[in-house]
Amino acid sequence: MAMLEVKDIYKAYGNVEVLKGVSFTMEKEETKVIIGPSGTGKSTLLRCINQLSLPNKGQVWLDGEEITNPKTNINKIREKIGFVFQDFNLFNHLTALRNVSIGLEKVKRIEKEAAQTRAMQELTRVGLEAQASQYPAQLSGGQKQRVGIARALAMDPDVILFDEPTSALDPELIGDVLDVMKSLAGKVAMLVVTHEMGFARNVADEIIFMEGGVIVEQGPPKEMFTNAKLARTREFLGRIGALYGEEETGG
Amino acid sequence: MATDFGSFFLNSLPNLLNGLGYTLLLTFISIAVGFFLGITLALGRVYGNKIINGFCVGYIELIRGTPLLVQLFIIYFGLPSVGIIFSPLQAALIGLAINSGAYQAEYLRGSIQSVESGQMTAARSLGMNKLQSIRHVILPQALRISIPAWSNEFIYLLQYSSIAYIIQVAELTAEGKFIAAHTFRYLEVFAMIAVIYLVLTIVSTEIIDRIAKHLSIPGIGAAKRVSLRDI
Amino acid sequence: MALETLIESLPSLFDGLLITLLLTAFGILLGTTLGIVLATGRSYASRPLAYLILIYEKVLRGIPLLVLFFLIYFGLPQIGINFNALTAAVLGLGLRSSAYQAQIYRGAINSIPEGQIHAAYSLGMNKLKAIRHVIMPQMLRLSIPGWSNEFTILLKDTSLAFGIGVIELMRQGRYIQVRDPDLVLVVFLLIALIFFLLVFTANKILRYVEKKYQMAGYQTEAHR
Ligand SMILES: Nc1ncnc2c1ncn2[C@@H]1O[C@H](COP(=O)(O)OP(=O)(O)O)[C@@H](O)[C@H]1O
Ligand SMILES: [Mg+2]
């Protein structure tokens, strides 16, 4: 049984159908990268997985539990699904340390001291122990995003969803964030929406190409980059590779 | 002349202090009660369903659409005719708190809505429920953002508590009127009263300013608004 | 029978309403005129003068309106300056409002980019002309939301003229209460309704004016 199973998800906003039947599975500690043009429904798909948006149809299963079932306690489930946002969404009123510990304190109800010790470990893991007492406004974009990752990690999630984690960053700050993500590969399952082809090629176990609300093609990076079955996939990968200079980052 | 005024001032002092006590009592109690009322109404407006939201809007608009004095008259003169009787002090406290609640609700609503929606999203993705998200993420930010407006509200209440004089509460203005009526030295008395209010205004602005600095967090609120000193 | 007395008392409420409107109109007129002068002075006049204006504003914003009324109506006669209650009320409302309005206009002036006045100078305008033809028109437009706010505050504040015996709505209400104590709740609810409708209508009209004169590219926001 797969750890995460997404089954035939449909989502519409008004009359606009955004997701038109998306299915895939993820195993423990697997890394998958979703690529696709913007407006395709990648963010919507991630939000449907942790139920920030409710799908109109379809199911999501995590560890054998159907989380799309209205009877499941979604807050309990969300503890197990980390989310890393494109624009960080760090809590503005909390220091880096407390951004990481607040979930432990208020959701997992771990005592403050223990929570902060754990939070410090996660900050160290992303290379930010020196910034622990700084507020989000005092951090660079790259640092903010690493705090965002530490915040997700601290909850010991089964899977972390990344929604374009580096696309709001200045180019010179992207590398640090990708390095942290790379260091997590194989330790926690990651589902990453990104345009960073270097990361996709070198870190992902599988690449999912989405367009127009459906999965067009998926496969291991080697196959996808060298001989994708569909012309559309080849064309998109070619264009995006040229755009984002796949050699330099995340390699 | 100077010593004359000095002894006059000293003679008036007990009355003035007494009045000052009531003024501060009115101000502090009504700002505190108004604060809880305001938070409740603001949360109702932002997060409530249609009915709750409608109720909150109705309350806020009705109170903000009518003078405080009318509200006090309804409470103090009007309600006894249906058997609800309050002492002047009670009536003033209730009126001021009800009034301040509506204004504070509007400030707080503005602050709550100015917290980016991503904050709520992030809180929910950590597994917090809505109430936890509001309590641990939204309110700590919104309350800081609303400090300058809240400072204004405090000054406003300090000054408008003088209206309680009209329904016979022996606060500062009432004591002034009392002294003046007995000494016929209206100008000195009211100038004195004015100076006391002025000093109270300046001092409390300064204190709130200090508190705001103490509570301030880089990147949140204050900077975007008018300086607190500019009141 | 209660209804009858209520209907009988309507004309006196109407008289009160007229006085309330009169207080509002003259109060806001004084407040606006003086407020504009003060704001312009604080931004463009010499330092000592600007400082005096600042003190004036702080003092008037720091004194309760009721105390200001008492100072003018009861205090000034002691040094030979006499006003009737109505004039005293208009003065008190207007002076206090001018201090608040000055703050609104000054905020507006400050938000006009400096380049505007440089551009005016480079056309050969002198300071006065630049203020009049370039700064004023923008300042006034930017001030509409703040002014609207101030207008409704002043409208509600006219009720305090009760404190120095002006026979406005509240005072008429008290007269009716004395004549027929049973009517008290109804009368003050009615007065509340009248104020509410006045504030509501004023807000609607002012919102319309604000939209109409909005400058493209400028967002404005109201504060109390
Ligand atoms: N809350 C929403 N309300 C209405 N439309 C939405 C909403 N969220 C996303 N959409 C629409 O859904 C489509 C897919 O959006 P999104 O999932 O953000 O795409 P992607 O992340 O692939 O760029 C877009 O056309 C977007 O306008
Ligand atoms: Mg997206």
PDB file of C-alpha atoms in Angstrom, chain B residues 61-70 73-74 77-79 81-82 99 103-104 107 152-153 155-160 162-163 165-166 173 177 184-188 190-191 193-195 197-198 201-202 225-226 229-231, chain C residues 42 57-67 70-71 74-76 78-79 96 100 103 106 149 153 155-157 159-160 162-163 170-171 174 177 181-182 184-185 188-189 191-193 195-197 199-200 203 221 223-224:
ATOM      1  CA  GLU B  61     -23.388  51.019  12.595  1.00  0.00           C
ATOM      2  CA  LEU B  62     -26.176  51.941  15.018  1.00  0.00           C
ATOM      3  CA  ILE B  63     -23.752  52.925  17.744  1.00  0.00           C
ATOM      4  CA  ARG B  64     -21.403  54.775  15.429  1.00  0.00           C
ATOM      5  CA  GLY B  65     -24.328  56.491  13.762  1.00  0.00           C
ATOM      6  CA  THR B  66     -25.657  58.126  16.927  1.00  0.00           C
ATOM      7  CA  PRO B  67     -24.121  60.533  19.457  1.00  0.00           C
ATOM      8  CA  LEU B  68     -22.792  59.179  22.726  1.00  0.00           C
ATOM      9  CA  LEU B  69     -24.984  61.645  24.610  1.00  0.00           C
ATOM     10  CA  VAL B  70     -28.143  60.199  23.028  1.00  0.00           C
ATOM     11  CA  PHE B  73     -29.865  59.601  27.724  1.00  0.00           C
ATOM     12  CA  ILE B  74     -31.563  56.443  26.500  1.00  0.00           C
ATOM     13  CA  PHE B  77     -33.470  58.666  31.323  1.00  0.00           C
ATOM     14  CA  GLY B  78     -35.175  56.257  28.925  1.00  0.00           C
ATOM     15  CA  LEU B  79     -34.697  52.792  30.384  1.00  0.00           C
ATOM     16  CA  SER B  81     -39.541  54.043  32.056  1.00  0.00           C
ATOM     17  CA  VAL B  82     -39.457  50.310  31.316  1.00  0.00           C
ATOM     18  CA  ASN B  99     -19.978  53.063  22.520  1.00  0.00           C
ATOM     19  CA  TYR B 103     -15.415  51.895  17.543  1.00  0.00           C
ATOM     20  CA  GLN B 104     -12.841  49.400  18.757  1.00  0.00           C
ATOM     21  CA  TYR B 107     -10.274  49.271  14.281  1.00  0.00           C
ATOM     22  CA  ASN B 152      -6.567  57.313  19.746  1.00  0.00           C
ATOM     23  CA  GLU B 153      -9.514  55.514  21.254  1.00  0.00           C
ATOM     24  CA  ILE B 155      -7.685  59.642  24.331  1.00  0.00           C
ATOM     25  CA  TYR B 156     -11.155  59.810  22.865  1.00  0.00           C
ATOM     26  CA  LEU B 157     -12.638  58.041  25.887  1.00  0.00           C
ATOM     27  CA  LEU B 158     -10.619  60.141  28.311  1.00  0.00           C
ATOM     28  CA  GLN B 159     -12.141  63.254  26.799  1.00  0.00           C
ATOM     29  CA  TYR B 160     -15.638  61.997  26.114  1.00  0.00           C
ATOM     30  CA  SER B 162     -16.605  64.304  30.427  1.00  0.00           C
ATOM     31  CA  ILE B 163     -20.072  63.840  28.943  1.00  0.00           C
ATOM     32  CA  TYR B 165     -21.119  65.148  33.793  1.00  0.00           C
ATOM     33  CA  ILE B 166     -24.408  65.776  32.016  1.00  0.00           C
ATOM     34  CA  THR B 173     -15.667  68.346  34.424  1.00  0.00           C
ATOM     35  CA  LYS B 177     -18.499  73.131  37.166  1.00  0.00           C
ATOM     36  CA  PHE B 184     -17.640  82.439  40.153  1.00  0.00           C
ATOM     37  CA  ARG B 185     -14.107  82.033  38.827  1.00  0.00           C
ATOM     38  CA  TYR B 186     -15.152  80.244  35.665  1.00  0.00           C
ATOM     39  CA  LEU B 187     -12.163  81.141  33.536  1.00  0.00           C
ATOM     40  CA  GLU B 188      -9.517  79.938  35.987  1.00  0.00           C
ATOM     41  CA  PHE B 190     -12.057  75.671  33.299  1.00  0.00           C
ATOM     42  CA  ALA B 191      -8.561  76.631  32.232  1.00  0.00           C
ATOM     43  CA  ILE B 193      -9.563  71.606  34.016  1.00  0.00           C
ATOM     44  CA  ALA B 194      -8.426  72.012  30.411  1.00  0.00           C
ATOM     45  CA  VAL B 195      -4.790  71.832  31.488  1.00  0.00           C
ATOM     46  CA  TYR B 197      -7.050  66.985  30.475  1.00  0.00           C
ATOM     47  CA  LEU B 198      -4.223  68.201  28.287  1.00  0.00           C
ATOM     48  CA  THR B 201      -3.725  63.315  27.078  1.00  0.00           C
ATOM     49  CA  ILE B 202      -0.020  63.965  26.612  1.00  0.00           C
ATOM     50  CA  ARG B 225       0.601  54.510  10.311  1.00  0.00           C
ATOM     51  CA  VAL B 226       0.698  58.043  11.568  1.00  0.00           C
ATOM     52  CA  ARG B 229       2.843  61.577  18.835  1.00  0.00           C
ATOM     53  CA  ASP B 230       0.730  63.190  16.209  1.00  0.00           C
ATOM     54  CA  ILE B 231      -2.454  62.885  18.198  1.00  0.00           C
TER      55      ILE B 231
ATOM     56  CA  ARG C  42       2.275  74.350   9.243  1.00  0.00           C
ATOM     57  CA  GLU C  57      -3.541  71.877  17.367  1.00  0.00           C
ATOM     58  CA  LYS C  58      -2.213  69.853  20.282  1.00  0.00           C
ATOM     59  CA  VAL C  59      -4.026  71.972  22.838  1.00  0.00           C
ATOM     60  CA  LEU C  60      -7.355  71.878  21.054  1.00  0.00           C
ATOM     61  CA  ARG C  61      -7.133  68.152  20.449  1.00  0.00           C
ATOM     62  CA  GLY C  62      -6.262  67.627  24.087  1.00  0.00           C
ATOM     63  CA  ILE C  63      -9.277  69.352  25.648  1.00  0.00           C
ATOM     64  CA  PRO C  64     -12.720  67.755  25.786  1.00  0.00           C
ATOM     65  CA  LEU C  65     -15.293  69.593  23.711  1.00  0.00           C
ATOM     66  CA  LEU C  66     -17.516  70.111  26.723  1.00  0.00           C
ATOM     67  CA  VAL C  67     -14.694  71.838  28.608  1.00  0.00           C
ATOM     68  CA  PHE C  70     -17.479  75.927  29.201  1.00  0.00           C
ATOM     69  CA  LEU C  71     -14.308  77.931  28.672  1.00  0.00           C
ATOM     70  CA  PHE C  74     -18.691  80.665  31.028  1.00  0.00           C
ATOM     71  CA  GLY C  75     -15.001  81.568  31.161  1.00  0.00           C
ATOM     72  CA  LEU C  76     -14.533  84.275  28.555  1.00  0.00           C
ATOM     73  CA  GLN C  78     -14.974  86.983  32.992  1.00  0.00           C
ATOM     74  CA  ILE C  79     -12.577  88.948  30.790  1.00  0.00           C
ATOM     75  CA  ARG C  96     -11.829  71.925  17.842  1.00  0.00           C
ATOM     76  CA  TYR C 100      -8.434  67.768  13.706  1.00  0.00           C
ATOM     77  CA  GLN C 103      -4.103  67.120  10.695  1.00  0.00           C
ATOM     78  CA  ARG C 106      -1.407  68.137   6.483  1.00  0.00           C
ATOM     79  CA  ASN C 149     -15.281  61.313   8.895  1.00  0.00           C
ATOM     80  CA  ILE C 153     -18.106  63.369  14.179  1.00  0.00           C
ATOM     81  CA  LEU C 155     -22.607  66.323  13.535  1.00  0.00           C
ATOM     82  CA  LYS C 156     -22.770  63.958  16.499  1.00  0.00           C
ATOM     83  CA  ASP C 157     -20.780  66.351  18.689  1.00  0.00           C
ATOM     84  CA  SER C 159     -25.359  67.185  20.879  1.00  0.00           C
ATOM     85  CA  LEU C 160     -22.862  68.415  23.485  1.00  0.00           C
ATOM     86  CA  PHE C 162     -26.849  70.696  25.295  1.00  0.00           C
ATOM     87  CA  GLY C 163     -24.288  71.257  28.060  1.00  0.00           C
ATOM     88  CA  MET C 170     -31.279  66.832  22.822  1.00  0.00           C
ATOM     89  CA  ARG C 171     -32.559  69.827  24.767  1.00  0.00           C
ATOM     90  CA  ARG C 174     -35.499  66.888  27.574  1.00  0.00           C
ATOM     91  CA  GLN C 177     -39.546  64.486  28.787  1.00  0.00           C
ATOM     92  CA  PRO C 181     -42.282  61.676  31.375  1.00  0.00           C
ATOM     93  CA  ASP C 182     -43.920  58.617  29.803  1.00  0.00           C
ATOM     94  CA  VAL C 184     -38.945  59.706  27.443  1.00  0.00           C
ATOM     95  CA  LEU C 185     -37.765  56.436  25.886  1.00  0.00           C
ATOM     96  CA  PHE C 188     -34.777  59.692  22.749  1.00  0.00           C
ATOM     97  CA  LEU C 189     -35.060  56.684  20.471  1.00  0.00           C
ATOM     98  CA  ILE C 191     -33.761  61.462  18.338  1.00  0.00           C
ATOM     99  CA  ALA C 192     -31.299  58.598  17.962  1.00  0.00           C
ATOM    100  CA  LEU C 193     -33.057  57.647  14.733  1.00  0.00           C
ATOM    101  CA  PHE C 195     -29.144  61.356  14.117  1.00  0.00           C
ATOM    102  CA  PHE C 196     -28.667  57.958  12.573  1.00  0.00           C
ATOM    103  CA  LEU C 197     -30.454  58.998   9.397  1.00  0.00           C
ATOM    104  CA  VAL C 199     -25.162  60.385   9.635  1.00  0.00           C
ATOM    105  CA  PHE C 200     -26.237  57.689   7.205  1.00  0.00           C
ATOM    106  CA  ASN C 203     -22.028  59.194   4.611  1.00  0.00           C
ATOM    107  CA  GLU C 221      -8.526  55.754   3.240  1.00  0.00           C
ATOM    108  CA  HIS C 223      -9.493  57.353   9.682  1.00  0.00           C
ATOM    109  CA  ARG C 224     -11.405  58.475  12.664  1.00  0.00           C
TER     110      ARG C 224
END
